Short mmCIF file of C-alpha atoms and ligand atoms in Angstrom, two decimals:
data_model
loop_
_atom_site.label_atom_id
_atom_site.label_comp_id
_atom_site.label_asym_id
_atom_site.label_seq_id
_atom_site.Cartn_x
_atom_site.Cartn_y
_atom_site.Cartn_z
CA UNK A 1 60.15 23.96 65.83
CA UNK A 2 57.89 24.46 68.56
CA UNK A 3 55.40 21.94 69.35
CA UNK A 4 52.47 24.52 69.09
CA UNK A 5 53.50 25.75 65.61
CA UNK A 6 54.25 21.60 64.22
CA UNK A 7 50.29 20.94 65.44
CA UNK A 8 49.23 24.27 63.26
CA UNK A 9 51.23 23.17 60.16
CA UNK A 10 49.57 19.70 60.80
CA UNK A 11 46.22 21.22 61.06
CA UNK A 12 47.10 23.46 57.70
CA UNK A 13 47.85 20.77 55.69
CA UNK A 14 45.22 18.77 56.42
CA UNK A 15 42.68 21.57 55.66
CA UNK A 16 44.60 21.79 52.37
CA UNK A 17 44.22 18.30 51.39
CA UNK A 18 40.74 18.20 52.10
CA UNK A 19 40.17 21.22 50.52
CA UNK A 20 41.87 19.76 47.30
CA UNK A 21 39.63 16.48 47.88
CA UNK A 22 36.54 18.65 47.55
CA UNK A 23 37.80 20.56 44.68
CA UNK A 24 38.44 17.20 43.03
CA UNK A 25 35.44 15.85 43.98
CA UNK A 26 33.37 19.03 42.91
CA UNK A 27 35.05 18.39 39.26
CA UNK A 28 34.16 14.83 39.08
CA UNK A 29 30.67 16.13 39.63
CA UNK A 30 30.45 18.60 37.27
CA UNK A 31 32.49 16.84 34.82
CA UNK A 32 29.82 13.81 35.42
CA UNK A 33 27.19 16.51 34.75
CA UNK A 34 28.91 17.59 31.53
CA UNK A 35 28.54 14.20 30.10
CA UNK A 36 25.28 13.59 30.67
CA UNK A 37 24.35 16.82 29.26
CA UNK A 38 26.67 15.75 26.08
CA UNK A 39 25.31 12.11 26.06
CA UNK A 40 21.79 13.53 26.31
CA UNK A 41 22.53 15.80 23.54
CA UNK A 42 24.02 12.93 21.19
CA UNK A 43 21.15 10.86 21.86
CA UNK A 44 18.37 13.83 21.14
CA UNK A 45 19.44 14.22 17.88
CA UNK A 46 18.13 11.21 16.21
CA UNK A 47 19.07 11.01 12.86
CA UNK A 48 16.43 10.50 9.91
CA UNK A 49 17.24 7.00 7.84
CA UNK A 50 15.33 8.14 5.29
CA UNK A 51 12.64 10.50 4.03
CA UNK A 52 10.64 8.78 1.16
CA UNK A 53 7.38 10.46 -0.96
CA UNK A 54 4.93 8.53 -2.84
CA UNK A 55 2.81 10.92 -4.74
CA UNK A 56 -0.59 9.72 -6.72
CA UNK A 57 -3.91 11.27 -7.59
CA UNK A 58 -5.55 9.18 -4.58
CA UNK A 59 -3.24 10.92 -1.80
CA UNK A 60 0.50 11.57 -1.22
CA UNK A 61 2.21 9.75 0.88
CA UNK A 62 5.46 11.23 3.11
CA UNK A 63 7.88 8.77 5.19
CA UNK A 64 10.04 9.59 7.53
CA UNK A 65 12.26 6.54 8.80
CA UNK A 66 14.37 6.30 12.29
CA UNK A 67 16.06 4.35 14.58
CA UNK A 68 13.72 6.14 17.28
CA UNK A 69 10.07 6.62 17.22
CA UNK A 70 10.09 10.62 16.03
CA UNK A 71 7.89 13.11 18.83
CA UNK A 72 6.01 15.71 16.66
CA UNK A 73 3.38 17.89 16.31
CA UNK A 74 1.38 18.99 13.02
CA UNK A 75 0.20 22.40 12.10
CA UNK A 76 -2.21 23.07 8.88
CA UNK A 77 -1.40 26.54 7.95
CA UNK A 78 -3.17 28.91 5.16
CA UNK A 79 -2.76 31.30 2.51
CA UNK A 80 -0.64 29.99 0.97
CA UNK A 81 -1.69 26.48 1.91
CA UNK A 82 0.70 24.47 3.84
CA UNK A 83 1.70 21.89 6.25
CA UNK A 84 4.37 22.45 9.15
CA UNK A 85 5.65 19.37 11.31
CA UNK A 86 7.59 20.34 13.96
CA UNK A 87 10.23 17.26 14.65
CA UNK A 88 11.57 16.80 18.40
CA UNK A 89 15.23 15.97 18.72
CA UNK A 90 15.94 14.77 15.02
CA UNK A 91 18.82 15.50 13.57
CA UNK A 92 18.69 18.64 11.17
CA UNK A 93 21.71 17.31 8.95
CA UNK A 94 19.99 14.28 8.26
CA UNK A 95 16.71 15.69 7.05
CA UNK A 96 18.03 18.28 5.29
CA UNK A 97 20.32 16.01 2.91
CA UNK A 98 17.41 13.24 2.61
CA UNK A 99 14.61 15.91 1.35
CA UNK A 100 16.64 17.29 -1.38
CA UNK A 101 15.24 16.59 -4.74
CA UNK A 102 12.38 14.26 -3.47
CA UNK A 103 9.30 16.26 -4.84
CA UNK A 104 8.37 15.48 -8.29
CA UNK A 105 6.93 18.18 -9.81
CA UNK A 106 4.10 15.79 -11.09
CA UNK A 107 3.20 15.71 -7.28
CA UNK A 108 -0.62 16.53 -7.65
CA UNK A 109 -0.35 17.81 -3.62
CA UNK A 110 3.17 18.86 -2.71
CA UNK A 111 5.04 21.91 -4.37
CA UNK A 112 7.82 21.95 -2.15
CA UNK A 113 9.62 20.51 1.24
CA UNK A 114 11.57 22.64 3.05
CA UNK A 115 13.51 22.35 6.80
CA UNK A 116 14.55 24.70 8.82
CA UNK A 117 15.81 24.72 12.81
CA UNK A 118 12.69 26.06 14.21
CA UNK A 119 13.65 26.02 18.31
CA UNK A 120 16.61 23.97 19.92
CA UNK A 121 15.89 20.67 19.70
CA UNK A 122 13.47 20.92 17.25
CA UNK A 123 13.33 20.71 13.37
CA UNK A 124 10.55 22.34 11.16
CA UNK A 125 9.44 20.24 8.38
CA UNK A 126 7.20 22.87 6.01
CA UNK A 127 5.39 21.16 2.64
CA UNK A 128 4.32 23.80 0.54
CA UNK A 129 1.16 22.11 -1.06
CA UNK A 130 -0.77 22.62 -4.80
CA UNK A 131 -4.34 22.38 -3.18
CA UNK A 132 -5.95 22.11 0.35
CA UNK A 133 -5.45 19.05 1.94
CA UNK A 134 -6.99 16.46 4.79
CA UNK A 135 -3.53 15.41 6.56
CA UNK A 136 -3.46 11.99 8.71
CA UNK A 137 -0.34 11.38 10.61
CA UNK A 138 0.54 7.97 12.09
CA UNK A 139 3.48 5.97 13.30
CA UNK A 140 4.27 2.74 12.29
CA UNK A 141 6.41 0.40 14.58
CA UNK A 142 9.62 -1.35 13.02
CA UNK A 143 8.67 -4.37 10.85
CA UNK A 144 10.37 -6.21 8.00
CA UNK A 145 13.66 -3.95 6.80
CA UNK A 146 12.37 -0.45 8.42
CA UNK A 147 12.48 0.76 11.72
CA UNK A 148 10.55 3.51 13.18
CA UNK A 149 8.44 5.28 10.34
CA UNK A 150 6.25 8.71 10.35
CA UNK A 151 3.67 8.40 7.86
CA UNK A 152 1.91 11.51 6.76
CA UNK A 153 -0.74 11.23 4.31
CA UNK A 154 -1.98 13.99 2.37
CA UNK A 155 -5.56 13.23 1.04
CA UNK A 156 -7.72 15.70 -1.14
CA UNK A 157 -10.99 17.70 0.17
CA UNK A 158 -12.75 15.89 -2.06
CA UNK A 159 -11.73 11.94 -2.18
CA UNK A 160 -11.30 10.29 -5.49
CA UNK A 161 -14.35 8.52 -6.22
CA UNK A 162 -13.09 5.37 -8.43
CA UNK A 163 -16.59 5.52 -10.43
CA UNK A 164 -16.36 9.04 -11.61
CA UNK A 165 -12.33 8.44 -12.72
CA UNK A 166 -13.59 5.38 -15.10
CA UNK A 167 -16.44 7.51 -16.41
CA UNK A 168 -14.22 10.37 -17.00
CA UNK A 169 -12.16 7.90 -19.16
CA UNK A 170 -14.91 6.45 -21.15
CA UNK A 171 -15.32 7.97 -24.65
CA UNK A 172 -19.10 8.43 -25.09
CA UNK A 173 -19.31 7.14 -28.57
CA UNK A 174 -16.50 4.02 -28.35
CA UNK A 175 -18.77 1.21 -26.86
CA UNK A 176 -21.83 -0.37 -28.84
CA UNK A 177 -25.51 0.93 -28.18
CA UNK A 178 -26.34 -1.44 -25.48
CA UNK A 179 -23.48 -1.68 -23.88
CA UNK A 180 -22.94 2.30 -23.74
CA UNK A 181 -26.64 3.20 -22.65
CA UNK A 182 -25.88 0.31 -19.53
CA UNK A 183 -22.28 2.15 -18.53
CA UNK A 184 -23.85 5.63 -18.75
CA UNK A 185 -27.67 5.00 -17.05
CA UNK A 186 -25.74 2.43 -14.18
CA UNK A 187 -23.70 5.12 -12.28
CA UNK A 188 -26.38 7.78 -12.60
CA UNK A 189 -28.53 5.60 -10.75
CA UNK A 190 -26.04 4.72 -8.04
CA UNK A 191 -25.16 8.51 -7.47
CA UNK A 192 -28.14 10.07 -7.69
CA UNK A 193 -29.37 10.40 -3.87
CA UNK A 194 -33.09 9.56 -4.75
CA UNK A 195 -34.79 6.01 -4.68
CA UNK A 196 -33.31 3.61 -7.23
CA UNK A 197 -36.25 3.11 -9.17
CA UNK A 198 -34.86 0.88 -12.06
CA UNK A 199 -37.55 -1.66 -13.46
CA UNK A 200 -36.38 -5.45 -13.78
CA UNK A 201 -35.97 -5.29 -17.51
CA UNK A 202 -35.22 -9.49 -17.92
CA UNK A 203 -37.67 -10.31 -15.49
CA UNK A 204 -40.95 -8.85 -17.72
CA UNK A 205 -39.39 -10.13 -21.20
CA UNK A 206 -39.72 -14.16 -21.77
CA UNK A 207 -36.74 -13.62 -24.26
CA UNK A 208 -33.62 -16.00 -23.66
CA UNK A 209 -31.13 -13.74 -22.13
CA UNK A 210 -28.00 -13.45 -24.49
CA UNK A 211 -24.52 -14.19 -23.23
CA UNK A 212 -23.07 -11.19 -22.81
CA UNK A 213 -25.79 -7.93 -22.47
CA UNK A 214 -23.51 -5.49 -20.97
CA UNK A 215 -20.06 -3.80 -20.39
CA UNK A 216 -18.47 -6.01 -17.98
CA UNK A 217 -16.03 -4.42 -15.75
CA UNK A 218 -12.91 -6.10 -14.64
CA UNK A 219 -10.88 -4.77 -11.48
CA UNK A 220 -6.93 -5.82 -11.84
CA UNK A 221 -5.02 -4.97 -8.41
CA UNK A 222 -1.20 -4.86 -9.29
CA UNK A 223 -0.03 -6.16 -5.52
CA UNK A 224 2.14 -4.00 -3.29
CA UNK A 225 3.37 -1.03 -4.29
CA UNK A 226 4.95 2.60 -2.52
CA UNK A 227 6.63 1.39 0.88
CA UNK A 228 5.56 -1.98 0.15
CA UNK A 229 7.81 -3.26 -2.53
CA UNK A 230 6.78 -6.95 -2.18
CA UNK A 231 8.93 -9.86 -2.98
CA UNK A 232 12.66 -8.77 -4.04
CA UNK A 233 14.52 -10.82 -7.18
CA UNK A 234 18.52 -11.36 -6.66
CA UNK A 235 19.07 -9.17 -9.64
CA UNK A 236 16.96 -6.06 -7.60
CA UNK A 237 13.40 -6.44 -9.42
CA UNK A 238 10.48 -5.42 -7.51
CA UNK A 239 7.26 -7.15 -7.14
CA UNK A 240 5.47 -4.15 -7.21
CA UNK A 241 6.92 -2.75 -10.33
CA UNK A 242 6.28 -6.34 -12.34
CA UNK A 243 2.55 -6.62 -11.08
CA UNK A 244 1.84 -3.15 -12.31
CA UNK A 245 3.54 -3.87 -15.49
CA UNK A 246 1.66 -6.84 -15.93
CA UNK A 247 -1.82 -4.91 -14.98
CA UNK A 248 -1.54 -2.32 -17.18
CA UNK A 249 -0.85 -4.50 -20.01
CA UNK A 250 -4.12 -6.77 -19.13
CA UNK A 251 -5.86 -3.49 -18.99
CA UNK A 252 -5.20 -2.27 -22.41
CA UNK A 253 -6.36 -5.93 -23.58
CA UNK A 254 -9.22 -5.97 -21.88
CA UNK A 255 -9.98 -2.12 -22.86
CA UNK A 256 -9.82 -3.27 -26.58
CA UNK A 257 -12.66 -5.48 -26.03
CA UNK A 258 -16.04 -3.45 -27.09
CA UNK A 259 -17.83 -5.34 -23.84
CA UNK A 260 -15.27 -5.21 -21.63
CA UNK A 261 -13.47 -2.65 -19.47
CA UNK A 262 -10.68 -2.51 -16.95
CA UNK A 263 -10.28 -0.42 -13.71
CA UNK A 264 -6.57 -0.47 -12.22
CA UNK A 265 -6.84 -0.30 -8.26
CA UNK A 266 -3.69 1.42 -8.21
CA UNK A 267 -1.74 3.26 -11.50
CA UNK A 268 1.59 4.46 -9.93
CA UNK A 269 3.68 3.55 -7.26
CA UNK A 270 1.71 3.97 -3.73
CA UNK A 271 0.39 1.67 -1.44
CA UNK A 272 -3.18 0.86 -1.00
CA UNK A 273 -4.84 -0.65 1.94
CA UNK A 274 -5.94 -4.27 1.05
CA UNK A 275 -9.21 -3.43 1.87
CA UNK A 276 -9.54 0.23 -0.06
CA UNK A 277 -8.62 -1.90 -3.31
CA UNK A 278 -11.60 -4.20 -2.56
CA UNK A 279 -13.42 -0.93 -1.69
CA UNK A 280 -12.45 0.37 -5.21
CA UNK A 281 -13.65 -2.69 -6.64
CA UNK A 282 -16.88 -2.93 -5.35
CA UNK A 283 -17.43 0.99 -6.08
CA UNK A 284 -17.09 0.02 -9.61
CA UNK A 285 -19.28 -2.64 -9.35
CA UNK A 286 -16.61 -5.03 -10.82
CA UNK A 287 -17.56 -8.31 -12.05
CA UNK A 288 -14.29 -10.02 -11.34
CA UNK A 289 -11.15 -8.87 -9.49
CA UNK A 290 -7.90 -10.21 -10.41
CA UNK A 291 -4.88 -9.43 -8.11
CA UNK A 292 -1.51 -9.82 -9.80
CA UNK A 293 1.57 -10.59 -8.15
CA UNK A 294 5.38 -12.52 -8.31
CA UNK A 295 5.85 -15.10 -5.68
CA UNK A 296 9.25 -15.90 -3.67
CA UNK A 297 10.64 -18.11 -1.81
CA UNK A 298 13.87 -18.91 -0.12
CA UNK A 299 15.37 -21.33 -2.08
CA UNK A 300 15.82 -19.90 -5.41
CA UNK A 301 14.93 -22.95 -7.53
CA UNK A 302 10.94 -22.94 -6.67
CA UNK A 303 9.19 -21.81 -9.57
CA UNK A 304 6.01 -22.29 -11.18
CA UNK A 305 2.85 -19.96 -11.62
CA UNK A 306 0.14 -20.48 -9.64
CA UNK A 307 -3.71 -19.30 -9.10
CA UNK A 308 -5.53 -18.67 -5.60
CA UNK A 309 -8.89 -18.21 -4.52
CA UNK A 310 -10.44 -17.53 -0.91
CA UNK A 311 -11.01 -20.27 1.76
CA UNK A 312 -13.72 -19.80 3.88
CA UNK A 313 -12.15 -21.93 6.58
CA UNK A 314 -8.42 -23.52 6.64
CA UNK A 315 -5.98 -23.21 3.79
CA UNK A 316 -5.64 -26.03 1.27
CA UNK A 317 -1.96 -26.66 2.02
CA UNK A 318 0.79 -25.12 4.43
CA UNK A 319 2.02 -23.50 1.21
CA UNK A 320 -0.97 -21.89 0.46
CA UNK A 321 -1.08 -20.45 4.45
CA UNK A 322 1.99 -19.32 4.58
CA UNK A 323 1.83 -17.42 1.10
CA UNK A 324 -1.58 -16.03 2.30
CA UNK A 325 -0.03 -14.67 5.80
CA UNK A 326 2.63 -13.42 3.78
CA UNK A 327 0.37 -11.47 1.34
CA UNK A 328 -2.00 -10.14 4.02
CA UNK A 329 1.31 -8.72 5.81
CA UNK A 330 1.70 -6.49 3.16
CA UNK A 331 -0.48 -3.65 4.92
CA UNK A 332 2.07 -3.86 7.81
CA UNK A 333 4.68 -3.20 5.23
CA UNK A 334 3.13 -0.72 3.14
CA UNK A 335 1.09 0.94 5.97
CA UNK A 336 -2.19 1.37 6.93
CA UNK A 337 -3.56 3.96 9.39
CA UNK A 338 -5.29 2.12 12.16
CA UNK A 339 -7.07 5.33 13.42
CA UNK A 340 -9.39 5.31 10.44
CA UNK A 341 -12.27 3.90 11.53
CA UNK A 342 -13.76 1.42 8.50
CA UNK A 343 -16.98 2.12 7.61
CA UNK A 344 -17.07 -0.38 5.18
CA UNK A 345 -15.72 -3.29 7.63
CA UNK A 346 -19.06 -4.60 7.75
CA UNK A 347 -19.81 -4.66 3.83
CA UNK A 348 -16.33 -6.88 3.64
CA UNK A 349 -17.04 -9.64 6.41
CA UNK A 350 -17.83 -12.81 5.36
CA UNK A 351 -21.45 -13.45 4.47
CA UNK A 352 -23.93 -15.72 2.92
CA UNK A 353 -22.97 -15.37 -0.59
CA UNK A 354 -19.44 -15.64 0.00
CA UNK A 355 -20.09 -19.36 -0.40
CA UNK A 356 -21.22 -18.88 -4.03
CA UNK A 357 -19.07 -16.25 -4.68
CA UNK A 358 -15.81 -18.42 -3.98
CA UNK A 359 -17.43 -21.23 -6.12
CA UNK A 360 -17.45 -18.58 -9.11
CA UNK A 361 -14.07 -18.04 -7.77
CA UNK A 362 -12.81 -21.15 -8.45
CA UNK A 363 -14.30 -21.56 -11.71
CA UNK A 364 -12.45 -18.23 -12.83
CA UNK A 365 -9.15 -19.45 -11.07
CA UNK A 366 -9.16 -22.68 -12.82
CA UNK A 367 -9.62 -20.92 -16.46
CA UNK A 368 -6.71 -18.77 -15.94
CA UNK A 369 -4.89 -21.56 -14.22
CA UNK A 370 -5.32 -23.83 -17.57
CA UNK A 371 -4.23 -20.87 -19.98
CA UNK A 372 -1.62 -19.81 -17.93
CA UNK A 373 0.07 -23.14 -17.97
CA UNK A 374 0.73 -22.53 -21.68
CA UNK A 375 3.15 -19.65 -21.18
CA UNK A 376 4.79 -20.91 -17.77
CA UNK A 377 5.37 -24.08 -16.18
CA UNK A 378 2.72 -24.56 -13.07
CA UNK A 379 3.78 -24.63 -9.44
CA UNK A 380 0.70 -26.77 -8.49
CA UNK A 381 -1.41 -28.59 -11.10
CA UNK A 382 -4.45 -27.23 -9.45
CA UNK A 383 -5.97 -23.71 -7.90
CA UNK A 384 -5.60 -23.41 -4.15
CA UNK A 385 -7.18 -21.61 -1.34
CA UNK A 386 -6.54 -19.76 1.87
CA UNK A 387 -7.51 -16.49 3.73
CA UNK A 388 -6.21 -13.96 1.54
CA UNK A 389 -7.88 -10.35 2.58
CA UNK A 390 -7.40 -9.31 -0.66
CA UNK A 391 -9.97 -11.78 -1.98
CA UNK A 392 -12.63 -10.67 0.53
CA UNK A 393 -15.01 -8.52 -1.72
CA UNK A 394 -18.29 -10.78 -0.64
CA UNK A 395 -19.96 -10.16 -4.04
CA UNK A 396 -17.05 -10.48 -6.41
CA UNK A 397 -15.29 -13.48 -7.66
CA UNK A 398 -11.85 -13.09 -6.97
CA UNK A 399 -8.43 -14.50 -7.74
CA UNK A 400 -4.83 -14.08 -6.82
CA UNK A 401 -2.43 -14.67 -9.61
CA UNK A 402 1.25 -15.45 -8.84
CA UNK A 403 2.78 -15.07 -12.28
CA UNK A 404 6.03 -16.78 -11.64
CA UNK A 405 8.63 -16.63 -8.89
CA UNK A 406 10.82 -13.27 -8.75
CA UNK A 407 12.85 -15.15 -6.48
CA UNK A 408 14.02 -17.54 -9.16
CA UNK A 409 16.53 -16.11 -11.58
CA UNK A 410 15.49 -17.51 -14.42
CA UNK A 411 12.01 -16.61 -13.57
CA UNK A 412 13.17 -13.10 -12.42
CA UNK A 413 14.35 -12.58 -16.28
CA UNK A 414 10.98 -13.67 -17.34
CA UNK A 415 9.17 -11.14 -15.26
CA UNK A 416 11.25 -8.32 -16.65
CA UNK A 417 10.94 -9.40 -20.36
CA UNK A 418 8.29 -7.60 -22.46
CA UNK A 419 7.03 -10.57 -24.17
CA UNK A 420 6.85 -12.92 -21.31
CA UNK A 421 4.80 -10.00 -20.03
CA UNK A 422 2.46 -9.90 -22.60
CA UNK A 423 2.15 -13.50 -23.28
CA UNK A 424 1.11 -13.74 -19.30
CA UNK A 425 -1.28 -10.96 -20.12
CA UNK A 426 -2.87 -12.53 -23.03
CA UNK A 427 -3.18 -15.83 -21.06
CA UNK A 428 -5.09 -14.25 -18.24
CA UNK A 429 -7.54 -12.45 -20.54
CA UNK A 430 -8.07 -15.78 -22.49
CA UNK A 431 -8.95 -17.29 -18.94
CA UNK A 432 -11.27 -14.62 -18.27
CA UNK A 433 -12.95 -14.77 -21.62
CA UNK A 434 -13.23 -18.36 -20.99
CA UNK A 435 -14.77 -17.91 -17.39
CA UNK A 436 -17.31 -15.67 -18.95
CA UNK A 437 -18.52 -18.36 -22.13
CA UNK A 438 -19.04 -20.65 -19.34
CA UNK A 439 -20.42 -18.30 -16.49
CA UNK A 440 -22.11 -15.28 -18.89
CA UNK A 441 -22.38 -12.29 -16.62
CA UNK A 442 -25.80 -11.49 -15.14
CA UNK A 443 -28.15 -8.28 -15.77
CA UNK A 444 -27.98 -5.76 -13.50
CA UNK A 445 -31.41 -5.75 -13.22
CA UNK A 446 -31.50 -9.17 -12.26
CA UNK A 447 -28.32 -8.86 -10.10
CA UNK A 448 -30.44 -5.79 -8.13
CA UNK A 449 -33.67 -8.42 -7.59
CA UNK A 450 -31.24 -10.96 -6.02
CA UNK A 451 -29.61 -8.84 -3.54
ZN1 ZN B 501 2.58 -10.37 -3.63
#
């Protein structure tokens, strides 16, 4: 082979191998690019772990739970009324699977829920509505067992007024004459836009005040609800169901009394912010507030019932402080929209009247504790105090009753037992009656002059 051709051959081979190297490099580059696209695509399709719907008269809540926060946009569409929720980068199949058969026929606001692929990477969720609503949408960070939650609340245009709802239920002829006159005139005076010009009745008459001169209203608050199951029993019971069952039983007993009526803060499986529960009680001018719960502890042998009142500063024990902290966390788990300005905040702050209210709360708590001591063993012999948010109505004596330990298998059984629930409700009722016997409710006009 001539020298020149050898040189040319080497050059040719070098060129070829360089060419191959470039090709390999390019191939690697594209492979990398492709894999990046693939990873991005996989990351993008975030599966929705759960869709939960909590219907109620107050509002209906739709919750979408996922590992990563969901980017979203909301659109209100008319004729017919519906809400369109566009969800970025979520897995279509998971939504489709999760929304199946979730809407109840009894839902006051949502008629149907459907999903479709709208744009690449966007799943469109459509809520067909039964009436026009005011939607609120917000995100909740992971807490407890939950991942990221996207929450859509659908409120009626006219908020449900607990006072009007209460009046709707009171049959006009049922209560005895003085009570019924009071029940009818009071709310009318409250609701009328004009100035309240009720003359003080008891002030002018020198007659001694009868023990119960009017219809007294007891607000009953079934702890937890909806997204917040409360404490869980080993047998699968949830505190939120037990509390509602007992609250309903107590309401029936109270409503059977001629001069008493009960109002439930929630009458269904949905969450209400702690401050909303207090607000409802104040709106109906409740004379007492009773929040019903079931306790839990890491050790299964912890047992017994207990009753708590608010403390202005400091808790009476480390256990009471721990419990108040746990109960106050309900708002985090149940889910509260923090974007909404709280116009009632000023009213629920502690004020001067709180000290007197707490003294009455302790009296009520002792009366109830004495009675339930005959139904179940007591966890503590005396009333304890701590900073429970649910007990902060400044003008309503308020107690929190831990009916038993749901984390104790034996007490969990009791809490699910119809007869035990009845006995517990009757004991609480006797405690309330005993309290009123010693501390008769003031007439409304006297209250008005005190305020
Ligand atoms: Zn609780």
